[in-house]
Amino acid sequence: MTRPPHRIALLNPNTNTATTTLMTGIAQALCPPKVEVQGHTMMLGPSIITNEAALDAAAKQVVTVGVGLASAGADALIVSAFGDPGLMELRDRVDTPVVGIAEAGMAEASEGGRRFSIITTTPDLDASIRSKVALYGHDDHLASLRISEGDAFAVMSDEARMSAALISIAQQCETDGAEALLLGGGPLARAAKAVDNAIPLPIIEPVSAGLRQALVALGLSTPFLEKRSEMSLS
């Protein structure tokens, strides 16, 4: 009898279905055979998470939906927003492995003790991101947190503008002593290739990092886990 595939549930903490499709596709492209990534968009909450109030609202939805998915048989859960909303509470509520893309991304970015910079588009989440850096034990590895100027909604709604904004602040990170760059957001994956082409530093895309950590948690040994490069997009 053929074993059913491992099912990894990717939870998009916002209500944007296009973002869910983007992140699910990125994760699925990295999976070995018999592993299926199923994307889940929150029905309530913000369409984009740009401040701490939105992060808190998203956390409640993530926990509710995540508990249901774990009960329904998901083999692993990925909280796919850079604030990792609801991550710790969800871990307390389920036995299923739960991965946060910020936690996974920071772990990869600091691999081998290297210093890294985070680049993102949400100025109102500055304090929240720094608190996650401290929570996950990376204070000594953070070279800088660089945030693009302008309204986050406007910047992120235009891929070309978002890419240009991220490249601009990524160039500043080269003078901050960064040895790697971490994209600070799931939707920013759309700009990953553009940033990688423009900047000589290794780029860590957090959705891919989250998927890799989920595979490790499931005990799946596969060539897809061999990090031949920091970039993970096809």
XYZ file of N, CA and C in Angstrom:
702
model
N 0.846 -1.193 0.000
C 0.000 0.000 0.000
C 0.884 1.247 0.000
N 0.556 2.190 -0.876
C 1.327 3.421 -0.957
C 1.049 4.301 0.253
N 2.136 4.752 0.853
C 1.968 5.611 2.025
C 1.447 6.973 1.598
N 0.434 7.495 2.290
C -0.042 8.837 1.951
C 1.057 9.859 2.197
N 1.040 10.969 1.472
C 2.109 11.958 1.635
C 2.069 12.605 3.007
N 3.241 13.035 3.444
C 3.272 13.903 4.618
C 2.579 15.207 4.238
N 1.776 15.704 5.117
C 1.049 16.947 4.861
C 1.573 18.046 5.778
N 2.143 19.053 5.159
C 2.614 20.223 5.900
C 1.624 21.354 5.654
N 1.047 21.867 6.714
C 0.097 22.974 6.599
C 0.838 24.296 6.745
N 0.761 25.114 5.711
C 1.371 26.444 5.742
C 0.277 27.454 6.058
N 0.390 28.096 7.204
C -0.617 29.057 7.646
C -0.175 30.468 7.288
N -0.914 31.099 6.392
C -0.682 32.511 6.105
C -1.493 33.319 7.112
N -0.847 34.014 8.041
C -1.586 34.718 9.086
C -2.398 35.919 8.615
N -2.281 36.304 7.340
C -3.150 37.373 6.860
C -4.230 36.802 5.935
N -5.064 37.672 5.388
C -6.213 37.217 4.601
C -5.977 37.290 3.095
N -4.742 37.484 2.685
C -4.416 37.650 1.269
C -4.159 36.292 0.618
N -5.087 35.844 -0.208
C -4.956 34.517 -0.824
C -3.804 34.456 -1.824
N -3.506 35.577 -2.476
C -2.383 35.583 -3.426
C -1.065 35.330 -2.704
N -0.926 35.891 -1.513
C 0.277 35.653 -0.717
C 0.360 34.195 -0.293
N -0.773 33.615 0.070
C -0.792 32.191 0.424
C -0.324 31.343 -0.746
N -0.835 31.638 -1.929
C -0.445 30.886 -3.128
C 1.051 31.019 -3.391
N 1.572 32.236 -3.263
C 3.005 32.479 -3.460
C 3.840 31.640 -2.505
N 3.535 31.719 -1.220
C 4.356 31.046 -0.215
C 4.206 29.530 -0.287
N 3.004 29.057 -0.575
C 2.794 27.614 -0.710
C 3.589 27.068 -1.886
N 3.608 27.807 -2.986
C 4.371 27.372 -4.155
C 5.862 27.309 -3.880
N 6.378 28.290 -3.153
C 7.797 28.292 -2.791
C 8.128 27.069 -1.953
N 7.292 26.802 -0.952
C 7.542 25.668 -0.062
C 7.406 24.339 -0.794
N 6.371 24.211 -1.613
C 6.158 22.942 -2.315
C 7.309 22.627 -3.263
N 7.870 23.643 -3.885
C 8.965 23.433 -4.838
C 10.201 22.830 -4.183
N 10.320 22.964 -2.878
C 11.479 22.440 -2.158
C 11.245 21.048 -1.578
N 10.032 20.547 -1.722
C 9.681 19.290 -1.049
C 10.137 18.065 -1.825
N 10.548 17.024 -1.113
C 10.814 15.738 -1.745
C 9.494 15.056 -2.088
N 9.546 13.940 -2.820
C 8.317 13.211 -3.128
C 7.562 12.823 -1.856
N 6.265 12.733 -1.995
C 5.369 12.310 -0.912
C 5.293 13.310 0.237
N 5.634 14.552 -0.060
C 5.409 15.629 0.906
C 4.563 16.688 0.209
N 3.449 17.007 0.796
C 2.525 17.980 0.213
C 2.364 19.170 1.152
N 2.511 20.366 0.588
C 2.282 21.595 1.353
C 0.891 22.112 1.019
N 0.099 22.309 2.040
C -1.258 22.821 1.863
C -1.347 24.206 2.489
N -1.672 25.197 1.676
C -1.758 26.566 2.162
C -3.111 26.874 2.777
N -3.096 27.656 3.832
C -4.333 28.031 4.527
C -4.305 29.531 4.813
N -5.280 30.238 4.280
C -5.400 31.681 4.475
C -6.365 31.961 5.618
N -6.020 32.893 6.477
C -6.924 33.240 7.567
C -8.172 33.934 7.011
N -9.306 33.613 7.577
C -10.573 34.188 7.126
C -10.842 35.558 7.754
N -10.237 35.795 8.909
C -10.424 37.056 9.616
C -9.069 37.701 9.875
N -9.073 39.027 10.041
C -7.832 39.710 10.362
C -7.356 40.594 9.235
N -6.113 41.039 9.302
C -5.575 41.994 8.335
C -5.194 41.327 7.014
N -5.224 42.127 5.936
C -4.779 41.622 4.632
C -3.264 41.671 4.515
N -2.653 42.469 5.361
C -1.200 42.543 5.437
C -0.851 42.962 6.867
N 0.186 42.374 7.414
C 0.549 42.642 8.806
C 1.647 43.700 8.833
N 1.278 44.899 9.274
C 2.237 46.007 9.257
C 2.454 46.637 10.625
N 1.726 46.182 11.649
C 1.900 46.748 12.987
C 1.582 45.692 14.037
N 1.818 46.033 15.285
C 1.673 45.044 16.348
C 0.220 44.678 16.617
N -0.705 45.600 16.388
C -2.121 45.277 16.558
C -2.544 44.203 15.558
N -2.086 44.343 14.321
C -2.393 43.342 13.301
C -1.733 42.011 13.635
N -0.533 42.079 14.191
C 0.182 40.864 14.580
C -0.585 40.126 15.678
N -1.093 40.867 16.648
C -1.854 40.252 17.740
C -3.154 39.634 17.228
N -3.829 40.338 16.320
C -5.070 39.812 15.756
C -4.805 38.538 14.962
N -3.716 38.541 14.222
C -3.364 37.364 13.426
C -3.032 36.174 14.312
N -2.391 36.428 15.444
C -1.992 35.338 16.341
C -3.192 34.529 16.802
N -4.277 35.201 17.118
C -5.477 34.498 17.578
C -6.012 33.568 16.495
N -6.025 34.047 15.266
C -6.498 33.224 14.160
C -5.574 32.037 13.910
N -4.279 32.287 13.967
C -3.303 31.225 13.725
C -3.472 30.088 14.727
N -3.649 30.422 15.982
C -3.800 29.390 17.009
C -5.070 28.581 16.770
N -6.169 29.265 16.510
C -7.439 28.566 16.286
C -7.359 27.638 15.081
N -6.872 28.169 13.971
C -6.785 27.370 12.748
C -5.742 26.269 12.894
N -4.614 26.585 13.498
C -3.547 25.599 13.659
C -3.960 24.414 14.504
N -4.673 24.667 15.588
C -5.155 23.573 16.438
C -6.081 22.664 15.636
N -6.949 23.267 14.830
C -7.848 22.472 14.006
C -7.113 21.632 12.976
N -6.101 22.199 12.349
C -5.336 21.465 11.339
C -4.545 20.327 11.958
N -3.986 20.561 13.132
C -3.262 19.492 13.821
C -4.210 18.354 14.180
N -5.398 18.697 14.637
C -6.390 17.676 14.984
C -6.838 16.899 13.753
N -6.812 17.568 12.599
C -7.232 16.929 11.353
C -6.131 16.086 10.717
N -4.943 16.063 11.324
C -3.903 15.163 10.852
C -2.732 15.774 10.127
N -2.600 17.100 10.147
C -1.414 17.708 9.534
C -0.165 17.205 10.248
N 0.877 16.907 9.478
C 2.109 16.366 10.060
C 3.023 17.449 10.616
N 2.908 18.662 10.097
C 3.689 19.797 10.591
C 2.956 21.071 10.216
N 3.200 22.121 10.972
C 2.580 23.419 10.731
C 3.674 24.470 10.554
N 3.502 25.330 9.555
C 4.411 26.462 9.357
C 3.627 27.750 9.545
N 4.038 28.567 10.502
C 3.452 29.897 10.681
C 4.227 30.834 9.765
N 3.589 31.246 8.671
C 4.324 31.887 7.589
C 4.136 33.403 7.540
N 4.420 34.042 8.669
C 4.554 35.504 8.730
C 5.765 35.792 9.590
N 6.491 36.854 9.277
C 7.792 37.062 9.910
C 7.701 37.383 11.394
N 6.543 37.812 11.852
C 6.385 38.036 13.287
C 6.120 36.767 14.064
N 6.022 35.634 13.357
C 5.690 34.345 13.990
C 4.487 34.466 14.924
N 3.387 35.083 14.472
C 2.241 35.282 15.363
C 1.620 33.964 15.821
N 1.443 33.838 17.124
C 0.817 32.648 17.681
C 1.709 31.435 17.787
N 2.975 31.562 17.427
C 3.868 30.403 17.358
C 3.993 29.687 18.695
N 4.327 30.405 19.734
C 4.586 29.766 21.024
C 3.321 29.150 21.615
N 2.198 29.866 21.519
C 0.948 29.318 22.051
C 0.524 28.084 21.270
N 0.695 28.129 19.960
C 0.321 26.975 19.145
C 1.167 25.760 19.506
N 2.454 25.976 19.724
C 3.318 24.869 20.148
C 2.849 24.267 21.478
N 2.355 25.113 22.348
C 1.869 24.627 23.638
C 0.573 23.833 23.498
N -0.163 24.083 22.410
C -1.489 23.490 22.266
C -1.513 22.196 21.457
N -0.468 21.932 20.688
C -0.488 20.753 19.813
C 0.790 19.940 19.980
N 0.716 18.669 19.605
C 1.898 17.805 19.612
C 2.620 17.826 18.269
N 1.965 18.350 17.259
C 2.527 18.447 15.914
C 3.685 19.451 15.894
N 4.769 19.173 15.147
C 5.837 20.173 15.015
C 5.305 21.483 14.431
N 5.685 22.594 15.038
C 5.256 23.913 14.570
C 6.502 24.764 14.326
N 6.601 25.316 13.135
C 7.761 26.107 12.722
C 7.321 27.537 12.442
N 8.125 28.506 12.847
C 7.897 29.903 12.492
C 8.960 30.347 11.501
N 8.553 31.103 10.484
C 9.539 31.446 9.449
C 10.585 32.442 9.944
N 10.243 33.276 10.917
C 11.264 34.181 11.471
C 12.293 33.386 12.259
N 11.828 32.488 13.098
C 12.736 31.663 13.890
C 13.641 30.835 12.984
N 13.049 30.211 11.962
C 13.832 29.389 11.040
C 14.804 30.237 10.229
N 14.339 31.392 9.769
C 15.201 32.265 8.982
C 16.384 32.788 9.767
N 16.145 33.170 11.018
C 17.246 33.656 11.853
C 18.246 32.550 12.157
N 17.756 31.335 12.339
C 18.659 30.210 12.593
C 19.587 29.990 11.403
N 19.045 30.065 10.189
C 19.884 29.895 9.001
C 20.816 31.088 8.808
N 20.286 32.276 9.035
C 21.097 33.478 8.811
C 22.308 33.530 9.732
N 22.159 33.003 10.940
C 23.246 33.056 11.929
C 24.087 31.788 11.941
N 23.846 30.911 10.989
C 24.549 29.625 10.949
C 26.066 29.826 10.955
N 26.735 29.050 11.785
C 28.184 29.152 11.877
C 28.656 30.379 12.634
N 27.731 31.060 13.311
C 28.089 32.247 14.077
C 28.199 33.517 13.259
N 27.748 33.471 12.005
C 27.896 34.666 11.179
C 26.901 35.746 11.591
N 27.267 36.985 11.292
C 26.412 38.132 11.575
C 25.500 38.382 10.375
N 24.284 38.777 10.661
C 23.319 38.974 9.588
C 22.532 40.256 9.803
N 21.989 40.752 8.707
C 21.078 41.894 8.757
C 19.703 41.447 8.289
N 18.682 42.054 8.852
C 17.308 41.824 8.420
C 16.873 43.030 7.600
N 16.283 42.779 6.434
C 15.735 43.864 5.624
C 14.233 43.639 5.476
N 13.476 44.715 5.675
C 12.024 44.569 5.636
C 11.365 45.896 5.269
N 10.028 45.895 5.264
C 9.275 47.050 4.767
C 8.279 47.598 5.787
N 8.345 47.126 7.032
C 7.311 47.466 8.016
C 7.909 48.205 9.221
N 8.002 49.528 9.149
C 8.634 50.286 10.235
C 7.929 50.144 11.582
N 6.628 49.919 11.573
C 5.901 49.809 12.838
C 6.136 48.476 13.550
N 6.878 47.581 12.912
C 7.206 46.298 13.537
C 8.667 46.230 13.977
N 9.337 47.369 13.982
C 10.747 47.407 14.384
C 10.954 46.765 15.754
N 10.221 47.226 16.750
C 10.397 46.711 18.115
C 10.036 45.233 18.205
N 8.991 44.839 17.492
C 8.565 43.440 17.516
C 9.631 42.525 16.926
N 10.222 42.949 15.816
C 11.266 42.138 15.188
C 12.475 42.022 16.109
N 12.862 43.132 16.714
C 14.012 43.089 17.628
C 13.729 42.185 18.829
N 12.492 42.177 19.286
C 12.160 41.299 20.415
C 12.261 39.834 20.019
N 11.919 39.522 18.769
C 12.051 38.144 18.293
C 13.525 37.760 18.161
N 14.341 38.679 17.702
C 15.783 38.420 17.619
C 16.318 38.043 18.994
N 15.912 38.798 20.014
C 16.359 38.514 21.381
C 15.787 37.196 21.891
N 14.492 36.974 21.643
C 13.833 35.751 22.104
C 14.505 34.505 21.549
N 14.909 34.581 20.282
C 15.509 33.419 19.629
C 17.016 33.332 19.839
N 17.572 34.267 20.613
C 18.972 34.174 21.002
C 19.979 34.677 19.989
N 19.578 35.665 19.160
C 20.471 36.120 18.089
C 20.937 37.562 18.243
N 20.808 38.127 19.432
C 21.250 39.513 19.639
C 22.697 39.736 19.204
N 23.553 38.785 19.520
C 24.977 38.936 19.208
C 25.271 38.771 17.720
N 24.316 38.221 16.980
C 24.542 37.968 15.559
C 23.894 39.021 14.656
N 23.028 39.849 15.224
C 22.328 40.831 14.399
C 23.227 42.036 14.133
N 23.610 42.203 12.876
C 24.427 43.355 12.495
C 23.568 44.608 12.383
N 22.363 44.451 11.835
C 21.470 45.600 11.691
C 20.077 45.135 11.285
N 19.127 46.011 11.544
C 17.762 45.861 11.036
C 17.491 47.085 10.185
N 17.328 46.874 8.898
C 17.101 47.981 7.972
C 15.673 47.901 7.435
N 14.982 49.030 7.473
C 13.580 49.075 7.064
C 13.408 50.142 5.991
N 12.717 49.792 4.926
C 12.534 50.722 3.815
C 11.644 51.891 4.217
N 11.795 52.988 3.517
C 10.977 54.170 3.771
C 9.659 54.062 3.010
N 8.676 54.820 3.480
C 7.391 54.854 2.788
C 6.363 53.930 3.408
N 5.128 54.099 2.967
C 4.023 53.297 3.468
C 4.195 51.838 3.063
N 4.092 50.949 4.037
C 4.335 49.529 3.771
C 3.359 48.970 2.746
N 2.087 49.364 2.830
C 1.094 48.888 1.870
C 1.496 49.279 0.450
N 1.888 50.534 0.275
C 2.241 51.026 -1.054
C 3.490 50.339 -1.586
N 4.485 50.187 -0.735
C 5.737 49.552 -1.163
C 5.497 48.101 -1.567
N 4.724 47.378 -0.770
C 4.554 45.950 -1.009
C 3.550 45.630 -2.108
N 2.747 46.606 -2.499
C 1.754 46.358 -3.544
C 2.350 46.394 -4.938
N 3.561 46.887 -5.064
C 4.235 47.016 -6.360
C 5.549 46.248 -6.283
N 5.641 45.137 -7.007
C 6.823 44.275 -6.894
C 8.106 45.002 -7.273
N 8.063 45.802 -8.334
C 9.266 46.524 -8.758
C 9.698 47.530 -7.693
N 8.728 48.233 -7.134
C 9.044 49.207 -6.081
C 9.580 48.503 -4.835
N 8.972 47.379 -4.485
C 9.427 46.631 -3.315
C 10.853 46.130 -3.519
N 11.130 45.592 -4.700
C 12.474 45.090 -4.985
C 13.499 46.209 -4.898
N 13.172 47.359 -5.485
C 14.100 48.495 -5.455
C 14.340 48.973 -4.025
N 13.282 49.007 -3.230
C 13.413 49.454 -1.839
C 14.290 48.504 -1.038
N 14.089 47.212 -1.239
C 14.880 46.225 -0.500
C 16.337 46.224 -0.947
N 16.564 46.390 -2.234
C 17.944 46.450 -2.732
C 18.664 47.661 -2.145
N 17.968 48.782 -2.060
C 18.574 49.999 -1.519
C 19.032 49.808 -0.078
N 18.174 49.219 0.759
C 18.582 49.040 2.158
C 19.552 47.871 2.306
N 19.477 46.906 1.397
C 20.428 45.794 1.447
C 21.846 46.284 1.185
N 21.983 47.254 0.298
C 23.303 47.816 0.018
C 23.890 48.484 1.256
N 23.042 49.065 2.079
C 23.515 49.680 3.322
C 24.026 48.629 4.301
N 23.434 47.438 4.241
C 23.830 46.373 5.168
C 25.260 45.908 4.934
N 25.752 46.120 3.724
C 27.124 45.712 3.426
C 28.120 46.491 4.282
N 27.748 47.701 4.689
C 28.635 48.499 5.542
C 28.363 48.268 7.030
N 27.352 47.460 7.340
C 26.998 47.185 8.737
C 27.740 45.982 9.306
N 28.529 45.334 8.464
C 29.240 44.143 8.911
C 28.455 42.863 8.743
N 27.381 42.913 7.969
C 26.567 41.716 7.755
C 27.291 40.728 6.850
N 27.173 39.456 7.208
C 27.711 38.378 6.376
C 26.607 37.635 5.633
N 25.357 37.958 5.945
C 24.199 37.379 5.272
C 23.028 38.326 5.460
N 22.039 38.221 4.574
C 20.836 39.042 4.658
C 19.618 38.145 4.802
N 18.728 38.530 5.693
C 17.479 37.801 5.902
C 16.318 38.692 5.495
N 15.501 38.210 4.563
C 14.306 38.949 4.177
C 13.293 38.877 5.312
N 12.819 40.025 5.762
C 11.949 40.064 6.929
C 10.477 40.046 6.589
N 10.044 38.995 5.877
C 8.625 38.870 5.568
C 8.365 37.810 4.526
N 7.276 37.057 4.692
C 6.913 36.046 3.711
C 6.622 36.618 2.336
N 5.794 37.682 2.234
C 5.500 38.259 0.925
C 6.718 38.845 0.221
N 7.784 39.133 0.976
C 8.994 39.695 0.369
C 9.715 38.681 -0.504
N 9.288 37.430 -0.447
C 9.895 36.392 -1.285
C 9.826 36.751 -2.762
N 8.832 37.542 -3.135
C 8.719 37.967 -4.539
C 9.942 38.745 -4.994
N 10.624 39.375 -4.055
C 11.785 40.202 -4.399
C 13.104 39.484 -4.172
N 13.058 38.240 -3.739
C 14.282 37.541 -3.338
C 15.298 37.446 -4.471
N 14.848 37.083 -5.656
C 15.795 36.937 -6.767
C 16.418 38.272 -7.148
N 15.611 39.316 -7.147
C 16.138 40.634 -7.501
C 17.203 41.078 -6.508
N 16.945 40.863 -5.233
C 17.929 41.229 -4.212
C 19.179 40.369 -4.354
N 18.988 39.093 -4.580
C 20.122 38.177 -4.723
C 21.001 38.560 -5.911
N 20.372 38.997 -6.992
C 21.133 39.386 -8.183
C 21.910 40.683 -7.979
N 21.433 41.518 -7.050
C 22.040 42.838 -6.865
C 23.056 42.901 -5.737
N 22.990 41.950 -4.821
C 23.795 42.010 -3.600
C 24.690 40.777 -3.504
N 25.979 40.942 -3.208
C 26.883 39.785 -3.153
C 26.719 38.918 -1.907
N 26.039 39.403 -0.893
C 25.878 38.622 0.332
C 24.870 37.492 0.136
N 25.011 36.400 0.885
C 24.002 35.338 0.842
C 22.646 35.873 1.303
N 21.580 35.454 0.626
C 20.226 35.888 0.948
C 19.446 34.706 1.518
N 18.843 34.899 2.674
C 17.998 33.864 3.262
C 16.553 34.296 3.113
N 15.776 33.466 2.460
C 14.348 33.711 2.257
C 13.607 32.870 3.290
N 12.816 33.459 4.186
C 12.342 32.751 5.373
C 11.298 31.669 5.140
N 10.504 31.777 4.080
C 9.538 30.705 3.812
C 10.285 29.415 3.491
N 11.322 29.526 2.690
C 12.150 28.360 2.367
C 12.825 27.810 3.615
N 13.316 28.708 4.466
C 13.943 28.270 5.715
C 12.939 27.536 6.591
N 11.714 28.032 6.633
C 10.679 27.373 7.417
C 10.358 25.989 6.904
N 10.295 25.850 5.592
C 10.030 24.536 5.011
C 11.151 23.564 5.340
N 12.394 24.018 5.215
C 13.518 23.138 5.531
C 13.464 22.687 6.991
N 13.125 23.604 7.891
C 13.049 23.232 9.300
C 11.907 22.251 9.551
N 10.806 22.410 8.839
C 9.688 21.474 8.985
C 10.091 20.075 8.531
N 10.832 19.992 7.434
C 11.295 18.689 6.955
C 12.230 18.038 7.967
N 13.089 18.823 8.562
C 13.983 18.293 9.594
C 13.165 17.777 10.777
N 12.152 18.536 11.178
C 11.314 18.135 12.307
C 10.586 16.824 12.029
N 10.295 16.569 10.754
C 9.610 15.337 10.373
C 10.578 14.176 10.174
N 11.874 14.451 10.303
C 12.865 13.392 10.161
C 13.073 12.942 8.737
N 12.830 13.822 7.786
C 12.962 13.473 6.373
C 14.357 13.831 5.884
N 15.136 12.818 5.532
C 16.481 13.030 5.010
C 16.397 13.024 3.495
N 16.762 14.130 2.893
C 16.578 14.280 1.457
C 17.629 15.220 0.897
N 18.016 15.038 -0.358
C 18.966 15.969 -0.977
C 18.468 17.408 -0.970
N 17.141 17.591 -0.846
C 16.606 18.944 -0.838
C 17.064 19.723 0.388
N 17.547 19.012 1.389
C 18.016 19.679 2.598
C 19.480 20.085 2.493
N 20.165 19.603 1.452
C 21.560 19.974 1.279
C 21.602 21.408 0.768
N 22.176 22.293 1.544
C 22.150 23.708 1.215
C 23.289 24.054 0.255
N 23.004 23.823 -1.010
C 24.017 24.131 -2.007
C 24.150 25.639 -2.222
N 23.126 26.361 -1.870
C 23.191 27.823 -1.901
C 22.187 28.351 -0.908
N 22.308 29.617 -0.581
C 21.372 30.217 0.356
C 20.029 30.481 -0.303
N 20.023 30.641 -1.608
C 18.772 30.906 -2.293
C 18.015 29.615 -2.477
N 16.677 29.692 -2.339
C 15.857 28.497 -2.356
C 14.725 28.584 -3.367
N 14.707 29.623 -4.162
C 13.637 29.762 -5.125
C 14.053 29.126 -6.438
N 13.096 28.497 -7.106
C 13.383 27.889 -8.407
C 13.458 28.969 -9.476
